[in-house]
Amino acid sequence: MTQLLLDIAPEWVPTLDNFVAGRNIELLSALRHALAETASERCFYLWGETGCGKSHLLQAAVGQGHILEQSATYARGAVPEPAQVVAVDDVETLDDAAQVALFTLYNRVRESGGMLLVSGAAAPSHLSLRDDLRTRLGWGMVYQVHALSDTEKAQALEQHAQARGFMLPNEVTQYLLRHGRRDLPALLALLDALDAHSLRLQRLPSVPLLKEVMYAGKLTPE
Amino acid sequence: MSDKSLWDSCLRFFEDSLPPQQFNSWIKPLAFEIKGNQITLTAPNSFTLKLVQERFLPEISKRAESFLSGSPHFELRIGKKSSAQPAPKPYIAEADTSQPTQPVPKTQKSQNKLNPLLTFENFVTGKANQLAHAAAIQVAESPGITYNPLFIYGGVGLGKTHLIQSIGNHIKRENPHAKICYVHATNYISDVVRAFQTKKFDEFKQFYNSLDLLLIDDIQFIADKPGTQQEFFYTLNSLIDGHKQVVITCDTFPKEISGMTPRLTSRFSWGLTVAIEPPGLEMRVAILLQKAALSNNPISEDVAFFIAKHVRSNIRELEGALKRIDAYSRFHKRAISIELAKEALKDLLASQNKQVSIENIQKTVADFYRIKVADLLSKKRTRIIARPRQIAMCLARELTQLSLPEIGAAFGGRDHTTVMYACKTIESLRNLESSLNADFNLLNQTLRN
């Protein structure tokens, strides 16, 4: 008989503290200063490959804004209402009208203060956006978000497992890194599935259990 | 005549003929020494030395000839000016990435306010914006009289907003009671829409018609919006009839704005239409030096030259690169040097290193003029083909590292002298035909981006 699970897993939210910085330590520090309003430049453009942590940082900044009792909004592929901290994820997916909205928002932030974080897949000069918006994105602080190395990914996986309340054996981490997809969001999803599976079977996380999850069909290894 | 008077005469000449930033950056730091007919010029670095040799030495030599009995012999070297001010202390980074620069106020709760930081004093001038700058000063000194409207056009991120805000700030300083409004065209559209929705059109008209100075930015945004265009037409007429100054910026010249009613575009050309072009290398260096000095974290000319050489597209990205270097230096607690600049901009430069290829230039130019790439490479010499071909050759010389024979070969096996002739022709035509110049700048910026 299969153990049914109550949906009471501790909620994992992206924060600046649980972001494994790796080579992005300067960026993390710059974001903290901008959020604390100790830096004069508060318009950020973050770019990098899929799964490198852009969305994590944007959501974390918005979360930090809430903690600091500021109005803060996050939107993916759209431009949210103006607030003290605004994050726009995946800028390259904005349509023409949304690009004009972001252009207006950008001007407003520069004139009236506030913090704007925008993320995209490429450096500003390589974005296929309106010229006036593209050049503005290159005007503030531009950072490439670097993907984590394998050691840093292992660290991130162990941290994530701890946050969910279980210990991740080293051999499971190594198997995940060797056989799983390379991007962190996919690895974390696999880890969540492993956690659920191990609770359901009431067995500790192990490589055979991980294989069962990976080869179950839904989340196949590469 | 004394040695001093020769150098003084040179200094006076360059001070009058060059923009102040260029004079301060290239001429003022030079040390001058004369022994008999031997003149030694000492420049602070290799970049300045090269620039002086190429651009200013002929003039200095001409003047020296009229001062000296025989022909002068020049020696150019790198070193410190003996009587110069002490070299600036290298910047030692602080403990964090915060930027305790001059305080940027949380300005402008209202969209119609001017940014007090954008003034003529910190606007860097050069060949690319000299005319626009001169026109703006004239308008600021006698608003509503000389050029009305003043229409400034140019590509993105070249300083149009800075220039028109400078006009506003100048007039405000001279006449604190003047009613001035700086508005971005998108906000003007919102105002029109709001006036319609709230049925407060009289208030809207009263506000705009009562202004002494209207600065409207990026007018191209009202294209394809007939209602807003009609309102702006009335506002423009009313202000101009009342001898109130209007300054407009746009990304292209009036007749090229698509979706704009002809009666409005013809009004735009009533006053003076001036262009702002992308800054050249020297101007980019001067801009960087000034921006860095303003941010209390000065950089050396070598660093400015390094940034200017690699970030070429527009002033915003230039400023972005400078901010990045500043933050990097503060975070790593290291003084700014070329090495540090290279490290800080590593990601950005790696992404930019996508070299412009000659095929790309040919395709972009052919598409722009709606001809075939095969025509560019053919033997045809009709103007409709030959002119774009010459433009493409000129762009290839500017944007690629290819030699002139290689460029000639890539254009259907032509001789390198044909390429030289093409470049010379386009350069002189750019000074004569503003539309060709605008096309060239547009193509140049498109390819660089």
XYZ file of C-alpha atoms in Angstrom:
671
model
C 0.000 0.000 0.000
C 1.369 3.401 -0.979
C 1.810 6.028 1.664
C -0.265 9.112 0.792
C 1.526 12.413 1.325
C 0.127 15.482 2.964
C 1.131 18.597 1.100
C 2.954 20.047 4.079
C 6.470 20.261 2.754
C 8.170 23.430 4.013
C 7.677 26.121 1.414
C 10.903 26.915 -0.374
C 11.191 30.502 -1.471
C 14.119 31.983 -3.356
C 16.030 34.441 -1.198
C 19.361 36.211 -1.477
C 20.597 34.029 1.395
C 19.786 30.702 -0.219
C 21.306 31.718 -3.564
C 24.572 29.856 -4.007
C 26.658 32.738 -5.299
C 29.570 30.975 -6.969
C 31.185 33.509 -9.295
C 28.268 35.909 -8.801
C 29.402 37.183 -5.432
C 29.924 40.750 -6.629
C 26.449 40.807 -8.163
C 24.919 39.540 -4.929
C 26.660 42.262 -2.973
C 25.593 44.942 -5.473
C 21.962 43.783 -5.193
C 22.067 43.901 -1.394
C 23.430 47.453 -1.483
C 20.870 48.589 -4.021
C 18.028 47.087 -1.966
C 19.356 48.763 1.164
C 19.533 52.020 -0.844
C 23.241 52.435 -0.143
C 24.062 52.504 -3.867
C 23.046 55.305 -6.199
C 22.582 53.090 -9.275
C 19.510 50.962 -8.793
C 18.712 49.797 -12.321
C 20.030 46.290 -12.968
C 20.118 44.149 -16.034
C 21.040 40.496 -15.464
C 21.743 38.172 -18.336
C 22.887 34.602 -18.753
C 21.956 31.155 -19.988
C 18.785 29.371 -18.922
C 18.963 27.952 -15.413
C 21.831 30.155 -14.223
C 19.767 31.783 -11.476
C 18.343 34.991 -12.957
C 14.763 34.295 -11.880
C 15.953 33.252 -8.429
C 17.740 36.586 -7.974
C 14.836 38.642 -9.288
C 12.332 36.888 -7.052
C 14.723 37.084 -4.116
C 15.152 40.837 -4.625
C 11.388 41.310 -4.684
C 11.091 39.161 -1.547
C 13.786 41.212 0.153
C 11.902 44.360 -0.871
C 8.821 43.018 0.954
C 10.913 42.276 4.050
C 12.154 45.880 3.955
C 8.491 46.946 3.812
C 8.731 48.263 0.288
C 6.162 47.727 -2.423
C 7.670 45.159 -4.772
C 6.389 43.319 -7.834
C 7.678 40.559 -10.106
C 6.470 39.562 -13.555
C 7.742 37.140 -16.185
C 7.357 38.237 -19.806
C 5.177 41.180 -18.778
C 5.563 44.573 -17.140
C 3.987 44.804 -13.688
C 2.505 47.854 -12.024
C 5.036 50.434 -10.812
C 6.364 49.806 -7.306
C 9.447 50.638 -5.255
C 11.106 47.423 -6.446
C 10.072 46.074 -9.843
C 11.439 42.915 -11.459
C 10.824 41.979 -15.092
C 11.980 38.492 -16.031
C 12.688 37.310 -19.617
C 12.700 40.738 -21.255
C 13.195 39.245 -24.724
C 9.678 37.808 -24.614
C 8.013 41.232 -24.232
C 5.732 42.250 -27.094
C 5.775 45.754 -28.625
C 3.261 47.248 -26.200
C 5.038 45.741 -23.184
C 8.359 47.111 -24.435
C 6.897 50.628 -24.537
C 5.516 50.034 -21.022
C 8.952 48.973 -19.778
C 10.550 51.972 -21.504
C 8.132 54.280 -19.677
C 8.709 52.440 -16.414
C 12.473 52.703 -16.846
C 12.275 56.487 -17.359
C 9.995 56.775 -14.368
C 12.351 54.813 -12.129
C 15.315 56.931 -13.168
C 13.399 60.127 -12.554
C 11.524 59.270 -9.388
C 13.788 56.731 -7.720
C 13.057 53.087 -7.104
C 14.732 49.888 -8.121
C 14.317 48.068 -11.405
C 15.649 44.612 -12.181
C 15.374 43.185 -15.653
C 16.645 39.844 -16.872
C 17.288 38.507 -20.342
C 19.108 35.800 -22.235
C 21.768 38.018 -23.836
C 23.853 41.135 -23.186
C 21.948 44.389 -23.848
C 23.563 45.040 -27.225
C 22.427 41.623 -28.476
C 18.789 41.939 -27.486
C 16.182 42.195 -30.218
C 14.248 44.979 -28.562
C 13.413 48.610 -29.360
C 16.650 50.597 -29.575
C 15.587 53.090 -26.922
C 14.811 50.292 -24.464
C 17.876 48.209 -25.302
C 20.271 51.115 -24.749
C 18.568 52.001 -21.479
C 19.067 48.459 -20.199
C 22.781 48.904 -20.856
C 22.833 52.196 -18.955
C 22.658 50.836 -15.424
C 24.504 47.967 -13.779
C 24.859 45.097 -16.221
C 25.893 41.708 -14.858
C 26.217 38.334 -16.451
C 24.881 35.662 -14.110
C 27.348 32.783 -14.279
C 26.062 29.222 -13.950
C 27.443 27.253 -11.006
C 30.326 24.814 -11.239
C 29.679 21.169 -10.277
C 31.025 21.705 -6.750
C 28.780 24.726 -6.299
C 25.821 22.813 -7.723
C 26.464 20.039 -5.191
C 26.480 22.645 -2.459
C 23.213 24.117 -3.755
C 21.592 20.654 -3.877
C 22.656 19.861 -0.322
C 21.313 23.215 0.875
C 18.017 22.580 -0.881
C 17.721 19.100 0.645
C 18.412 20.525 4.093
C 15.712 23.151 3.587
C 13.257 20.324 2.781
C 14.326 18.468 5.900
C 16.435 15.564 4.668
C 20.110 14.741 4.336
C 21.422 14.137 0.849
C 24.020 11.341 0.714
C 27.110 12.331 -1.234
C 26.760 9.454 -3.717
C 23.230 10.636 -4.581
C 24.520 14.151 -5.258
C 27.286 12.778 -7.475
C 24.850 10.550 -9.376
C 22.520 13.495 -9.902
C 25.331 15.639 -11.258
C 26.596 12.909 -13.535
C 23.279 11.682 -14.898
C 20.844 14.544 -14.434
C 20.370 17.609 -16.603
C 22.987 20.347 -16.265
C 20.738 23.204 -15.176
C 20.006 23.793 -11.524
C 16.199 24.201 -11.724
C 15.917 20.722 -13.328
C 18.206 19.229 -10.668
C 16.191 20.816 -7.872
C 12.949 19.505 -9.383
C 14.499 16.028 -9.448
C 15.485 16.402 -5.830
C 11.919 17.396 -4.883
C 10.612 14.336 -6.719
C 13.154 12.139 -4.895
C 12.028 13.577 -1.564
C 8.373 12.867 -2.320
C 9.176 9.360 -3.548
C 11.296 8.554 -0.486
C 8.521 9.721 1.857
C 5.935 7.727 -0.051
C 8.011 4.532 0.181
C 9.319 5.411 3.657
C 12.877 4.765 2.518
C 15.899 7.025 2.884
C 17.077 8.806 -0.272
C 19.582 6.630 -2.091
C 20.947 6.056 -5.575
C 18.535 3.155 -6.367
C 15.637 5.319 -5.217
C 16.883 8.197 -7.349
C 17.128 5.869 -10.352
C 13.509 4.856 -9.812
C 12.513 8.518 -9.880
C 14.650 9.338 -12.890
C 13.535 6.374 -14.937
C 9.895 6.632 -13.904
C 9.240 8.385 -17.203
C 8.418 11.851 -16.077
C 11.898 13.019 -15.294
C 14.283 11.095 -17.457
C 18.032 11.551 -17.403
C 19.790 12.793 -20.486
C 59.785 86.235 -30.132
C 60.085 84.235 -26.948
C 59.535 80.500 -26.723
C 56.635 81.156 -24.435
C 54.828 83.326 -26.926
C 55.007 80.576 -29.580
C 53.389 78.045 -27.271
C 50.936 80.669 -25.972
C 49.876 81.401 -29.517
C 49.337 77.662 -30.130
C 47.361 77.344 -26.916
C 45.180 80.321 -27.814
C 44.528 78.896 -31.268
C 43.526 75.442 -29.982
C 41.460 76.867 -27.178
C 39.423 78.804 -29.728
C 39.161 76.082 -32.316
C 38.572 72.982 -30.156
C 35.742 72.107 -27.798
C 36.854 72.742 -24.191
C 36.900 69.049 -23.238
C 39.203 68.211 -26.114
C 41.433 71.187 -25.373
C 41.681 70.183 -21.702
C 42.251 66.522 -22.532
C 44.777 66.732 -25.355
C 46.461 70.135 -25.504
C 46.641 71.407 -21.943
C 48.584 68.419 -20.544
C 51.383 68.868 -23.130
C 54.769 70.181 -22.008
C 56.541 72.431 -24.509
C 60.270 73.019 -24.690
C 62.368 74.743 -27.334
C 66.115 74.847 -27.918
C 67.110 76.637 -31.086
C 65.007 75.022 -33.777
C 64.505 71.840 -31.747
C 61.000 71.671 -30.263
C 60.168 68.967 -27.718
C 56.576 68.136 -26.926
C 56.011 65.838 -23.968
C 52.673 64.040 -23.736
C 51.429 62.223 -20.618
C 50.728 58.949 -22.457
C 51.066 57.173 -25.774
C 47.460 57.775 -26.766
C 47.752 61.556 -26.389
C 51.098 61.454 -28.168
C 49.660 59.631 -31.163
C 46.678 61.938 -31.323
C 48.810 65.085 -31.119
C 51.078 63.748 -33.821
C 48.206 62.985 -36.156
C 45.881 65.880 -35.534
C 47.645 68.851 -34.014
C 51.289 68.675 -35.051
C 50.767 70.175 -38.539
C 49.208 73.302 -36.997
C 51.909 73.592 -34.311
C 54.566 73.148 -37.005
C 52.963 75.838 -39.179
C 53.002 78.285 -36.302
C 56.559 77.379 -35.336
C 57.757 78.064 -38.880
C 56.443 81.615 -38.736
C 58.092 82.147 -35.323
C 61.485 80.582 -36.017
C 64.119 81.545 -38.557
C 64.608 78.033 -39.939
C 62.311 75.034 -40.203
C 61.570 73.447 -36.793
C 62.564 69.920 -35.756
C 60.074 68.150 -33.560
C 60.660 65.550 -30.925
C 57.640 63.925 -29.333
C 58.009 61.918 -26.176
C 56.096 60.522 -23.260
C 56.698 61.868 -19.792
C 55.467 64.107 -17.060
C 54.890 67.818 -17.460
C 57.439 69.352 -15.106
C 55.267 72.207 -13.915
C 52.111 70.176 -14.023
C 49.871 69.599 -11.104
C 50.654 66.496 -9.075
C 49.370 63.357 -10.678
C 45.990 62.384 -9.307
C 46.200 59.863 -6.511
C 45.107 56.430 -7.584
C 41.688 55.649 -6.358
C 41.685 53.231 -3.457
C 38.527 51.310 -3.258
C 36.147 51.420 -0.382
C 34.794 48.449 1.385
C 31.666 48.003 -0.629
C 29.936 48.625 -3.928
C 27.968 51.590 -2.641
C 28.718 54.708 -4.598
C 29.040 57.730 -2.376
C 29.131 59.994 -5.377
C 27.485 63.331 -5.503
C 24.049 62.697 -4.110
C 21.506 61.890 -6.748
C 18.320 63.330 -5.390
C 15.202 61.297 -5.581
C 14.099 63.859 -8.045
C 11.043 64.663 -9.862
C 7.979 63.468 -8.198
C 6.284 65.251 -11.054
C 7.024 64.167 -14.586
C 7.280 67.761 -15.806
C 10.292 68.739 -13.754
C 13.783 69.266 -15.027
C 16.727 67.201 -13.901
C 19.107 69.805 -12.404
C 22.124 67.586 -13.114
C 21.708 67.910 -16.874
C 23.342 71.220 -17.748
C 25.452 72.741 -20.523
C 28.431 72.739 -18.163
C 28.605 68.953 -18.049
C 27.576 68.359 -21.660
C 30.601 67.111 -23.569
C 30.856 68.613 -27.036
C 32.673 67.402 -30.096
C 32.329 67.259 -33.836
C 29.292 64.990 -33.512
C 27.144 67.462 -31.591
C 28.789 70.862 -32.055
C 26.006 72.323 -34.159
C 23.214 71.060 -31.925
C 25.059 72.374 -28.879
C 25.566 75.832 -30.449
C 21.902 76.008 -31.475
C 20.782 74.934 -28.002
C 22.886 77.648 -26.356
C 21.495 80.265 -28.697
C 17.935 79.143 -27.949
C 18.650 79.128 -24.210
C 20.018 82.657 -24.397
C 17.204 84.096 -26.484
C 14.202 81.773 -26.186
C 11.352 82.197 -28.648
C 13.374 84.501 -30.883
C 16.038 82.653 -32.820
C 15.040 79.127 -33.751
C 11.489 78.147 -32.980
C 10.893 75.251 -32.822
C 14.352 73.807 -32.345
C 14.205 70.243 -33.618
C 17.064 67.980 -32.500
C 17.305 64.505 -33.982
C 19.698 61.602 -33.682
C 20.047 57.957 -32.701
C 19.374 56.570 -29.256
C 21.635 57.341 -26.329
C 23.517 60.231 -27.916
C 22.577 63.036 -25.498
C 19.413 64.610 -26.917
C 17.650 64.608 -23.556
C 20.712 66.057 -21.842
C 20.833 68.897 -24.352
C 17.190 69.912 -24.094
C 17.198 69.624 -20.317
C 20.253 71.909 -20.347
C 18.223 74.506 -22.241
C 15.517 74.255 -19.585
C 17.960 74.516 -16.697
C 19.729 77.496 -18.282
C 16.471 79.398 -18.826
C 15.313 78.521 -15.324
C 18.525 79.916 -13.866
C 18.229 83.138 -15.870
C 14.522 83.522 -15.203
C 13.333 81.556 -12.167
C 9.722 82.558 -12.846
C 9.646 81.126 -16.375
C 7.048 78.412 -16.785
C 8.969 75.453 -18.138
C 7.757 71.966 -18.920
C 9.911 69.011 -19.878
C 7.743 66.135 -21.012
C 8.473 62.844 -22.671
C 6.130 62.220 -25.613
C 4.688 59.105 -23.920
C 3.693 61.232 -20.912
C 2.222 63.844 -23.246
C 0.079 61.105 -24.788
C -1.044 60.026 -21.287
C -1.930 63.655 -20.518
C -4.067 63.885 -23.657
C -5.805 60.589 -22.878
C -6.394 61.610 -19.261
C -7.795 64.965 -20.363
C -10.229 63.143 -22.669
C -11.260 60.660 -20.011
C -11.737 63.167 -17.223
C -13.204 65.806 -19.550
C -10.637 68.310 -18.390
C -9.523 69.405 -21.789
C -9.658 73.101 -20.981
C -7.261 72.602 -18.082
C -4.935 70.596 -20.327
C -4.921 73.272 -23.027
C -4.565 76.046 -20.507
C -1.544 74.349 -18.970
C 0.330 73.727 -22.210
C -0.606 77.056 -23.825
C 0.563 79.040 -20.813
C 4.130 77.686 -20.930
C 7.167 79.837 -21.659
C 9.191 76.815 -22.701
C 8.039 73.392 -23.801
C 10.667 70.661 -24.080
C 9.217 67.531 -25.606
C 11.352 64.421 -25.885
C 11.081 61.593 -28.430
C 8.257 63.061 -30.498
C 8.266 59.935 -32.710
C 6.094 58.276 -30.060
C 3.054 60.324 -31.152
C 3.245 58.797 -34.649
C 0.058 56.931 -35.572
C -1.857 58.764 -32.845
C -3.974 61.283 -34.781
C -5.785 62.647 -31.710
C -2.557 63.437 -29.873
C -1.021 64.856 -33.049
C -3.960 67.218 -33.479
C -3.609 68.453 -29.904
C 0.123 68.851 -30.263
C -0.391 70.776 -33.501
C -2.612 73.295 -31.674
C -0.194 73.518 -28.735
C 2.746 74.064 -31.081
C 0.942 76.782 -33.058
C -0.227 78.542 -29.954
C 3.230 78.592 -28.359
C 5.085 79.626 -31.514
C 2.537 82.377 -32.263
C 3.041 83.644 -28.721
C 6.868 83.634 -29.224
C 7.261 80.923 -26.623
C 10.078 78.490 -27.231
C 9.455 74.873 -28.193
C 12.265 72.309 -28.350
C 11.580 68.880 -29.805
C 13.736 65.769 -30.009
C 13.230 62.823 -32.289
C 15.085 59.730 -33.476
C 14.964 60.848 -37.112
C 14.536 64.032 -39.131
C 11.016 65.441 -39.538
C 10.197 64.180 -43.027
C 11.272 60.648 -42.141
C 8.849 60.181 -39.248
C 6.264 57.724 -40.485
C 2.694 57.988 -39.267
C 2.926 61.733 -38.660
C 0.585 64.216 -40.293
C 2.408 66.342 -42.929
C 1.175 69.625 -41.445
C 2.966 68.713 -38.236
C 6.210 67.575 -39.878
C 6.307 70.791 -41.914
C 5.874 72.813 -38.679
C 8.789 70.900 -37.159
C 11.010 72.256 -39.932
C 9.948 75.887 -39.459
C 12.707 76.678 -37.014
C 16.022 74.880 -37.063
C 16.607 71.168 -37.480
C 19.942 69.890 -36.180
C 21.414 66.428 -35.865
C 23.389 64.730 -33.123
C 25.659 62.057 -34.497
C 27.364 59.141 -32.755
C 30.487 60.348 -30.929
C 33.925 59.588 -32.338
C 36.680 57.956 -30.306
C 38.124 61.208 -28.941
C 34.737 62.437 -27.852
C 33.953 59.136 -26.168
C 37.218 59.419 -24.238
C 36.374 62.990 -23.215
C 32.878 61.899 -22.106
C 34.294 59.083 -19.987
C 36.876 61.335 -18.354
C 34.198 63.810 -17.439
C 31.677 61.244 -16.182
C 34.381 59.602 -14.081
C 35.476 62.944 -12.631
C 31.860 63.713 -11.734
C 31.522 60.394 -9.946
C 34.504 61.231 -7.673
C 36.363 58.236 -9.017
C 38.563 59.620 -11.797
C 40.101 57.313 -14.346
C 43.288 57.711 -16.345
C 43.205 58.500 -20.043
C 44.521 55.036 -20.847
C 41.554 53.444 -19.107
C 39.150 55.878 -20.786
C 40.719 55.034 -24.134
C 40.377 51.304 -23.442
C 36.667 51.629 -22.636
C 35.973 54.005 -25.529
C 37.707 51.677 -27.966
C 35.586 48.703 -26.944
C 32.205 50.267 -26.216
C 31.356 52.140 -29.363
C 27.630 52.013 -29.842
C 26.176 54.805 -27.695
C 26.791 56.968 -24.651
C 24.432 55.035 -22.375
C 26.379 51.813 -22.777
C 29.599 53.770 -22.319
C 28.278 55.066 -19.021
C 27.058 51.588 -18.069
C 30.559 50.204 -18.645
C 32.074 52.936 -16.487
C 29.633 52.191 -13.642
C 30.490 48.516 -13.868
C 34.219 49.246 -13.588
C 33.601 51.573 -10.664
C 31.541 48.941 -8.821
C 34.127 46.244 -9.568
C 36.934 48.430 -8.225
C 35.005 49.166 -5.019
C 34.040 45.539 -4.485
C 37.536 44.177 -4.997
C 39.132 47.146 -3.224
C 41.509 47.769 -6.086
C 42.414 50.978 -7.892
C 41.123 51.370 -11.430
C 43.647 50.321 -14.071
C 43.461 48.867 -17.566
C 43.855 45.381 -16.091
C 40.940 45.948 -13.738
C 38.831 47.449 -16.538
C 39.526 44.343 -18.659
C 38.428 42.071 -15.828
C 35.317 44.102 -15.047
C 34.172 44.227 -18.665
C 35.239 40.668 -19.515
C 31.691 39.327 -19.906
C 30.492 42.347 -21.826
C 33.445 42.352 -24.189
C 33.242 38.623 -24.782
C 29.631 39.076 -25.836
C 30.576 41.967 -28.115
C 33.417 40.231 -29.823
C 31.104 39.036 -32.489
C 33.124 40.700 -35.240
C 31.198 42.485 -37.964
C 31.783 40.517 -41.141
C 32.031 41.999 -44.599
C 29.169 39.734 -45.737
C 27.027 41.163 -42.964
C 27.859 44.704 -44.068
C 27.036 43.907 -47.683
C 23.732 42.302 -46.755
C 22.700 45.105 -44.388
C 23.533 47.823 -46.925
C 21.832 45.942 -49.769
C 18.681 45.429 -47.674
C 18.690 49.073 -46.610
C 18.818 50.325 -50.223
C 16.601 47.521 -51.492
C 19.107 46.185 -53.969
C 20.683 42.748 -54.289
C 24.025 41.811 -52.753
C 24.936 40.524 -56.239
C 24.481 44.078 -57.557
C 26.946 45.388 -54.998
C 29.500 42.905 -56.250
C 28.699 43.405 -59.937
C 30.384 45.648 -62.496
C 27.329 47.957 -62.644
C 28.208 51.605 -62.174
C 24.808 53.302 -62.120
C 24.483 55.624 -59.154
C 21.676 53.590 -57.581
C 24.140 50.706 -57.195
C 27.466 52.545 -57.000
C 26.545 54.778 -54.049
C 25.436 51.920 -51.738
C 28.562 50.032 -52.838
C 30.744 52.968 -51.817
C 28.915 53.220 -48.477
C 29.425 49.500 -47.876
C 33.139 49.805 -48.681
C 33.493 52.753 -46.343
C 31.688 50.837 -43.565
C 33.908 47.802 -44.186
C 36.986 49.965 -43.702
C 35.583 51.383 -40.481
C 34.141 48.232 -38.935
C 36.466 45.415 -39.978
C 40.175 44.824 -39.670
C 40.483 43.906 -43.350
C 43.091 45.580 -45.522
C 41.984 47.768 -48.430
C 42.968 45.123 -51.043
C 40.942 42.529 -49.111
C 37.916 44.834 -49.063
C 38.314 45.492 -52.788
C 38.529 41.760 -53.456
C 35.360 41.130 -51.430
C 33.493 43.609 -53.650
C 33.781 41.708 -56.910
C 37.564 41.780 -57.219
C 38.022 45.554 -57.235
C 41.307 47.349 -56.786
C 42.296 48.861 -53.423
C 42.363 52.307 -55.041
C 38.631 51.923 -55.749
C 38.079 51.389 -52.031
C 40.160 54.464 -51.246
C 38.174 56.515 -53.751
C 34.883 55.202 -52.302
C 35.874 56.170 -48.747
C 36.990 59.638 -49.850
C 33.780 60.198 -51.825
C 31.516 59.105 -48.968
C 33.404 61.209 -46.443
C 32.990 64.362 -48.525
C 29.358 63.542 -49.391
C 28.559 63.106 -45.707
C 29.437 66.752 -45.184
C 27.309 67.865 -48.104
C 24.199 65.670 -47.974
C 22.493 65.342 -44.618
C 20.280 62.458 -45.779
C 23.302 60.407 -46.888
C 25.013 61.217 -43.613
C 21.938 60.076 -41.660
C 21.783 56.833 -43.705
C 25.461 56.191 -43.039
C 25.099 56.764 -39.302
C 22.041 54.543 -39.131
C 23.796 51.714 -40.967
C 26.895 52.168 -38.838
C 24.930 51.967 -35.603
C 22.860 49.002 -36.805
C 25.997 47.055 -37.675
C 27.788 47.949 -34.463
C 24.809 46.746 -32.436
